[in-house]
GROMACS .gro file of C-alpha atoms in nm:
model
  330
    1UNK     CA    1   7.212  10.634  10.397
    2UNK     CA    2   7.399  10.730  10.078
    3UNK     CA    3   7.240  11.032   9.916
    4UNK     CA    4   7.082  11.160  10.237
    5UNK     CA    5   7.149  11.513  10.356
    6UNK     CA    6   7.344  11.384  10.657
    7UNK     CA    7   7.557  11.160  10.438
    8UNK     CA    8   7.636  11.435  10.188
    9UNK     CA    9   7.718  11.676  10.470
   10UNK     CA   10   7.967  11.434  10.625
   11UNK     CA   11   8.118  11.358  10.284
   12UNK     CA   12   8.164  11.729  10.211
   13UNK     CA   13   8.331  11.786  10.549
   14UNK     CA   14   8.576  11.503  10.480
   15UNK     CA   15   8.634  11.620  10.122
   16UNK     CA   16   8.707  11.974  10.239
   17UNK     CA   17   8.956  11.860  10.502
   18UNK     CA   18   9.142  11.646  10.249
   19UNK     CA   19   9.133  11.912   9.979
   20UNK     CA   20   9.306  12.164  10.206
   21UNK     CA   21   9.608  11.936  10.235
   22UNK     CA   22   9.639  11.790   9.884
   23UNK     CA   23   9.920  12.020   9.771
   24UNK     CA   24  10.169  11.890  10.027
   25UNK     CA   25  10.407  11.707   9.788
   26UNK     CA   26  10.383  11.599   9.423
   27UNK     CA   27  10.633  11.319   9.486
   28UNK     CA   28  10.409  11.132   9.728
   29UNK     CA   29  10.033  11.089   9.747
   30UNK     CA   30   9.862  11.239  10.048
   31UNK     CA   31   9.794  10.955  10.292
   32UNK     CA   32   9.460  10.995  10.468
   33UNK     CA   33   9.351  10.782  10.765
   34UNK     CA   34   8.980  10.751  10.848
   35UNK     CA   35   8.883  10.595  11.180
   36UNK     CA   36   8.527  10.519  11.281
   37UNK     CA   37   8.325  10.238  11.439
   38UNK     CA   38   8.166   9.953  11.247
   39UNK     CA   39   7.863  10.052  11.047
   40UNK     CA   40   7.923  10.425  11.085
   41UNK     CA   41   7.943  10.466  10.707
   42UNK     CA   42   8.319  10.483  10.654
   43UNK     CA   43   8.332  10.280  10.334
   44UNK     CA   44   8.039  10.456  10.169
   45UNK     CA   45   8.174  10.795  10.272
   46UNK     CA   46   8.516  10.723  10.127
   47UNK     CA   47   8.367  10.613   9.797
   48UNK     CA   48   8.164  10.935   9.783
   49UNK     CA   49   8.467  11.144   9.880
   50UNK     CA   50   8.667  10.967   9.610
   51UNK     CA   51   8.406  11.076   9.356
   52UNK     CA   52   8.418  11.433   9.484
   53UNK     CA   53   8.798  11.446   9.471
   54UNK     CA   54   8.802  11.309   9.117
   55UNK     CA   55   8.549  11.553   8.975
   56UNK     CA   56   8.670  11.822   8.739
   57UNK     CA   57   8.503  12.162   8.755
   58UNK     CA   58   8.591  12.530   8.780
   59UNK     CA   59   8.625  12.515   9.158
   60UNK     CA   60   8.829  12.199   9.187
   61UNK     CA   61   9.124  12.028   9.021
   62UNK     CA   62   9.061  11.653   8.986
   63UNK     CA   63   9.268  11.422   9.204
   64UNK     CA   64   9.370  11.063   9.138
   65UNK     CA   65   9.259  10.862   9.438
   66UNK     CA   66   9.301  10.509   9.574
   67UNK     CA   67   9.088  10.376   9.859
   68UNK     CA   68   9.139  10.071  10.076
   69UNK     CA   69   8.998   9.923  10.393
   70UNK     CA   70   9.190   9.776  10.683
   71UNK     CA   71   8.943   9.487  10.656
   72UNK     CA   72   9.113   9.381  10.333
   73UNK     CA   73   9.436   9.332  10.527
   74UNK     CA   74   9.303   9.056  10.752
   75UNK     CA   75   9.494   8.731  10.767
   76UNK     CA   76   9.354   8.458  10.540
   77UNK     CA   77   9.090   8.235  10.697
   78UNK     CA   78   9.330   7.945  10.758
   79UNK     CA   79   9.571   8.171  10.946
   80UNK     CA   80   9.289   8.325  11.148
   81UNK     CA   81   9.180   7.976  11.254
   82UNK     CA   82   9.537   7.882  11.341
   83UNK     CA   83   9.575   8.199  11.549
   84UNK     CA   84   9.257   8.123  11.740
   85UNK     CA   85   9.368   7.764  11.800
   86UNK     CA   86   9.705   7.881  11.931
   87UNK     CA   87   9.531   8.108  12.185
   88UNK     CA   88   9.211   7.920  12.280
   89UNK     CA   89   9.153   8.121  12.597
   90UNK     CA   90   9.182   8.462  12.429
   91UNK     CA   91   8.839   8.587  12.314
   92UNK     CA   92   8.995   8.867  12.110
   93UNK     CA   93   9.162   8.623  11.873
   94UNK     CA   94   8.854   8.414  11.798
   95UNK     CA   95   8.813   8.534  11.445
   96UNK     CA   96   8.895   8.850  11.256
   97UNK     CA   97   8.873   9.201  11.392
   98UNK     CA   98   9.101   9.288  11.680
   99UNK     CA   99   9.469   9.385  11.667
  100UNK     CA  100   9.669   9.075  11.585
  101UNK     CA  101   9.431   8.947  11.316
  102UNK     CA  102   9.572   9.160  11.034
  103UNK     CA  103   9.863   9.077  10.806
  104UNK     CA  104  10.120   9.331  10.927
  105UNK     CA  105  10.393   9.254  10.667
  106UNK     CA  106  10.141   9.262  10.382
  107UNK     CA  107  10.001   9.594  10.501
  108UNK     CA  108  10.347   9.743  10.544
  109UNK     CA  109  10.455   9.637  10.196
  110UNK     CA  110  10.132   9.756  10.035
  111UNK     CA  111  10.129  10.096  10.204
  112UNK     CA  112  10.495  10.161  10.130
  113UNK     CA  113  10.440  10.068   9.765
  114UNK     CA  114  10.147  10.308   9.745
  115UNK     CA  115  10.353  10.578   9.915
  116UNK     CA  116  10.627  10.541   9.654
  117UNK     CA  117  10.406  10.481   9.351
  118UNK     CA  118  10.470  10.826   9.202
  119UNK     CA  119  10.844  10.765   9.199
  120UNK     CA  120  10.842  10.396   9.118
  121UNK     CA  121  10.880  10.223   8.784
  122UNK     CA  122  10.597   9.993   8.887
  123UNK     CA  123  10.298  10.198   8.779
  124UNK     CA  124  10.033   9.965   8.917
  125UNK     CA  125   9.968   9.796   9.250
  126UNK     CA  126   9.715   9.531   9.341
  127UNK     CA  127   9.518   9.584   9.662
  128UNK     CA  128   9.401   9.270   9.848
  129UNK     CA  129   9.033   9.199   9.899
  130UNK     CA  130   8.874   9.016  10.190
  131UNK     CA  131   8.526   8.867  10.148
  132UNK     CA  132   8.348   8.878  10.485
  133UNK     CA  133   8.063   8.657  10.367
  134UNK     CA  134   8.275   8.344  10.319
  135UNK     CA  135   8.287   8.061  10.575
  136UNK     CA  136   7.950   8.162  10.725
  137UNK     CA  137   8.063   8.515  10.793
  138UNK     CA  138   8.411   8.435  10.921
  139UNK     CA  139   8.552   8.564  10.592
  140UNK     CA  140   8.859   8.491  10.383
  141UNK     CA  141   9.108   8.672  10.161
  142UNK     CA  142   9.026   8.641   9.793
  143UNK     CA  143   9.276   8.502   9.539
  144UNK     CA  144   9.521   8.754   9.393
  145UNK     CA  145   9.339   8.730   9.060
  146UNK     CA  146   9.046   8.908   9.229
  147UNK     CA  147   9.247   9.185   9.392
  148UNK     CA  148   9.189   9.547   9.288
  149UNK     CA  149   9.447   9.700   9.056
  150UNK     CA  150   9.542  10.062   9.120
  151UNK     CA  151   9.720  10.269   8.856
  152UNK     CA  152   9.965  10.544   8.942
  153UNK     CA  153  10.044  10.822   8.973
  154UNK     CA  154   9.822  10.905   9.270
  155UNK     CA  155   9.737  11.224   9.455
  156UNK     CA  156   9.551  11.073   9.751
  157UNK     CA  157   9.543  10.736   9.928
  158UNK     CA  158   9.254  10.679  10.169
  159UNK     CA  159   9.259  10.404  10.433
  160UNK     CA  160   8.953  10.341  10.648
  161UNK     CA  161   8.901  10.110  10.941
  162UNK     CA  162   8.760  10.078  11.290
  163UNK     CA  163   9.105  10.060  11.454
  164UNK     CA  164   9.297  10.289  11.219
  165UNK     CA  165   9.521  10.509  11.433
  166UNK     CA  166   9.496  10.300  11.750
  167UNK     CA  167   9.815  10.324  11.957
  168UNK     CA  168   9.938  10.105  12.244
  169UNK     CA  169   9.882  10.262  12.584
  170UNK     CA  170  10.076  10.245  12.911
  171UNK     CA  171  10.014   9.952  13.144
  172UNK     CA  172   9.899  10.195  13.413
  173UNK     CA  173   9.636  10.341  13.182
  174UNK     CA  174   9.512   9.995  13.080
  175UNK     CA  175   9.486   9.883  13.441
  176UNK     CA  176   9.297  10.197  13.543
  177UNK     CA  177   9.051  10.163  13.255
  178UNK     CA  178   9.003   9.795  13.335
  179UNK     CA  179   8.903   9.869  13.694
  180UNK     CA  180   8.710  10.193  13.643
  181UNK     CA  181   8.440  10.138  13.380
  182UNK     CA  182   8.219  10.447  13.325
  183UNK     CA  183   7.848  10.399  13.389
  184UNK     CA  184   7.767  10.501  13.030
  185UNK     CA  185   7.923  10.172  12.921
  186UNK     CA  186   7.688   9.957  13.128
  187UNK     CA  187   7.548   9.684  12.908
  188UNK     CA  188   7.811   9.720  12.636
  189UNK     CA  189   8.140   9.648  12.815
  190UNK     CA  190   8.151   9.321  13.008
  191UNK     CA  191   8.491   9.299  13.175
  192UNK     CA  192   8.406   8.952  13.309
  193UNK     CA  193   8.434   8.815  12.954
  194UNK     CA  194   8.811   8.864  12.941
  195UNK     CA  195   9.109   8.914  13.168
  196UNK     CA  196   9.350   9.201  13.217
  197UNK     CA  197   9.616   8.990  13.046
  198UNK     CA  198   9.396   8.962  12.737
  199UNK     CA  199   9.374   9.341  12.724
  200UNK     CA  200   9.748   9.378  12.770
  201UNK     CA  201   9.805   9.127  12.490
  202UNK     CA  202   9.576   9.330  12.261
  203UNK     CA  203   9.768   9.641  12.362
  204UNK     CA  204  10.101   9.478  12.271
  205UNK     CA  205   9.966   9.366  11.935
  206UNK     CA  206   9.843   9.719  11.862
  207UNK     CA  207  10.206   9.833  11.874
  208UNK     CA  208  10.276   9.645  11.550
  209UNK     CA  209  10.041   9.875  11.358
  210UNK     CA  210  10.230  10.195  11.434
  211UNK     CA  211  10.460  10.120  11.139
  212UNK     CA  212  10.152  10.163  10.921
  213UNK     CA  213  10.035  10.484  11.088
  214UNK     CA  214  10.380  10.641  11.048
  215UNK     CA  215  10.313  10.673  10.675
  216UNK     CA  216  10.000  10.887  10.711
  217UNK     CA  217   9.973  11.263  10.676
  218UNK     CA  218   9.625  11.354  10.797
  219UNK     CA  219   9.344  11.184  10.986
  220UNK     CA  220   8.966  11.199  11.010
  221UNK     CA  221   8.774  11.045  11.297
  222UNK     CA  222   8.403  10.961  11.301
  223UNK     CA  223   8.298  10.941  11.664
  224UNK     CA  224   7.967  10.847  11.831
  225UNK     CA  225   7.824  11.083  12.089
  226UNK     CA  226   7.951  11.040  12.445
  227UNK     CA  227   7.612  10.970  12.602
  228UNK     CA  228   7.613  10.603  12.497
  229UNK     CA  229   7.914  10.573  12.266
  230UNK     CA  230   7.896  10.204  12.180
  231UNK     CA  231   7.522  10.130  12.175
  232UNK     CA  232   7.469  10.254  11.815
  233UNK     CA  233   7.750  10.031  11.689
  234UNK     CA  234   7.535   9.721  11.738
  235UNK     CA  235   7.253   9.877  11.535
  236UNK     CA  236   7.485  10.001  11.261
  237UNK     CA  237   7.676   9.674  11.229
  238UNK     CA  238   7.353   9.473  11.212
  239UNK     CA  239   7.223   9.699  10.935
  240UNK     CA  240   7.552   9.652  10.753
  241UNK     CA  241   7.526   9.272  10.774
  242UNK     CA  242   7.166   9.273  10.653
  243UNK     CA  243   7.260   9.489  10.354
  244UNK     CA  244   7.546   9.256  10.262
  245UNK     CA  245   7.328   8.945  10.289
  246UNK     CA  246   7.057   9.107  10.077
  247UNK     CA  247   7.312   9.146   9.798
  248UNK     CA  248   7.484   8.806   9.816
  249UNK     CA  249   7.193   8.569   9.862
  250UNK     CA  250   7.196   8.552  10.241
  251UNK     CA  251   7.559   8.463  10.311
  252UNK     CA  252   7.688   8.605  10.637
  253UNK     CA  253   7.628   8.610  11.012
  254UNK     CA  254   7.303   8.567  11.200
  255UNK     CA  255   7.181   8.854  11.418
  256UNK     CA  256   7.309   8.679  11.730
  257UNK     CA  257   7.646   8.620  11.567
  258UNK     CA  258   7.665   8.991  11.481
  259UNK     CA  259   7.607   9.083  11.847
  260UNK     CA  260   7.876   8.840  11.962
  261UNK     CA  261   8.103   8.974  11.691
  262UNK     CA  262   8.062   9.336  11.803
  263UNK     CA  263   8.101   9.239  12.170
  264UNK     CA  264   8.464   9.150  12.099
  265UNK     CA  265   8.534   9.494  11.954
  266UNK     CA  266   8.405   9.709  12.240
  267UNK     CA  267   8.717   9.664  12.458
  268UNK     CA  268   8.927   9.783  12.164
  269UNK     CA  269   8.740  10.112  12.162
  270UNK     CA  270   8.745  10.147  12.539
  271UNK     CA  271   9.117  10.091  12.581
  272UNK     CA  272   9.273  10.212  12.255
  273UNK     CA  273   9.059  10.458  12.058
  274UNK     CA  274   9.195  10.767  12.236
  275UNK     CA  275   9.529  10.693  12.069
  276UNK     CA  276   9.395  10.840  11.745
  277UNK     CA  277   9.437  11.189  11.888
  278UNK     CA  278   9.670  11.139  12.185
  279UNK     CA  279   9.906  10.868  12.060
  280UNK     CA  280  10.047  10.615  12.301
  281UNK     CA  281  10.363  10.466  12.445
  282UNK     CA  282  10.644  10.250  12.314
  283UNK     CA  283  10.614   9.918  12.494
  284UNK     CA  284  10.983   9.855  12.564
  285UNK     CA  285  11.112  10.200  12.652
  286UNK     CA  286  10.794  10.376  12.760
  287UNK     CA  287  10.871  10.667  12.529
  288UNK     CA  288  10.580  10.871  12.397
  289UNK     CA  289  10.440  10.794  12.051
  290UNK     CA  290  10.275  11.085  11.871
  291UNK     CA  291  10.066  11.019  11.557
  292UNK     CA  292  10.213  11.198  11.254
  293UNK     CA  293   9.885  11.384  11.203
  294UNK     CA  294   9.917  11.528  11.556
  295UNK     CA  295  10.276  11.642  11.523
  296UNK     CA  296  10.363  12.008  11.489
  297UNK     CA  297  10.460  12.137  11.147
  298UNK     CA  298  10.649  12.451  11.052
  299UNK     CA  299  10.415  12.696  10.882
  300UNK     CA  300  10.473  13.026  10.702
  301UNK     CA  301  10.454  13.329  10.934
  302UNK     CA  302  10.165  13.464  10.728
  303UNK     CA  303   9.964  13.148  10.794
  304UNK     CA  304   9.827  13.256  11.132
  305UNK     CA  305   9.574  12.977  11.177
  306UNK     CA  306   9.687  12.669  10.984
  307UNK     CA  307   9.429  12.390  10.965
  308UNK     CA  308   9.501  12.099  11.195
  309UNK     CA  309   9.574  11.767  11.029
  310UNK     CA  310   9.323  11.574  11.240
  311UNK     CA  311   8.949  11.637  11.221
  312UNK     CA  312   8.677  11.471  11.429
  313UNK     CA  313   8.312  11.442  11.322
  314UNK     CA  314   8.075  11.346  11.604
  315UNK     CA  315   7.760  11.173  11.478
  316UNK     CA  316   7.433  11.074  11.642
  317UNK     CA  317   7.256  10.738  11.632
  318UNK     CA  318   7.121  10.817  11.285
  319UNK     CA  319   7.471  10.906  11.162
  320UNK     CA  320   7.390  11.275  11.140
  321UNK     CA  321   7.692  11.500  11.206
  322UNK     CA  322   7.643  11.689  11.532
  323UNK     CA  323   7.985  11.839  11.592
  324UNK     CA  324   8.296  11.905  11.384
  325UNK     CA  325   8.623  11.995  11.550
  326UNK     CA  326   8.993  12.010  11.477
  327UNK     CA  327   9.207  11.799  11.708
  328UNK     CA  328   9.536  11.960  11.801
  329UNK     CA  329   9.818  11.829  12.013
  330UNK     CA  330   9.778  11.933  12.375
   0.00000   0.00000   0.00000
């Protein structure tokens, strides 16, 4: 995928969107959220975009960039097992992946430290790493000695993940989506595998992540086409697993385990992904939650058509970009 015309096109689109916004504040790095399904190429794209942002030529000032994945913020293996044992009937907590399986305090502390790195005396921060190949594909957090050190100051911080920007929705919305499953999801969304209460629990757990999203300035979303939005995810995620196993001597999940693994994620997309551009609702008060990248900003009068802070790239089954659009608050 990397090096292909489609890949380079998507990378350039992302680079351009970020580059427009990089002059926002010298005191804080620009926080960029990238949401996209498993196997859609998020990690590779961010690494390529990081290279593009760092290059120094006559058309571009080099930027200092840090990248991280939400996958590296999973709970350690022992805590994931304990979570699953505490909720044996909840399929969404049987292993890493869904809201509730990430280390919220660690993520909050890390992101805040990165946000303040340009004004902090601590000029370096260590980013956790999670090895998905350990424990037969269940994964585990690596020791701190193997974490990635990031040196400040920084101009851009990029976070990618499948559920980045997911917001909790209203109970009414969840119930309606649970009952009315579109025909395009036949074969990929099996509502008999979980209960409404399991979905509501996932929704409540998603609320904990909004303290992360509050720190972000702009967002990019990689979205499958609407015709069969989740079918390609199985193909992409299987390719991803095969590539990892080819590099590490065969450690990881079997093909059947990959399918079961992805099955657990599909409800997350169905019930929560729209929050990336529409936000959600506070669980206790019912008040509206608007993502920071969808909030209105004052702009100079001369700036008649300011670029939106959220950009969506729709890709086909072969990850080729088919549509690019700004997402603005309705």
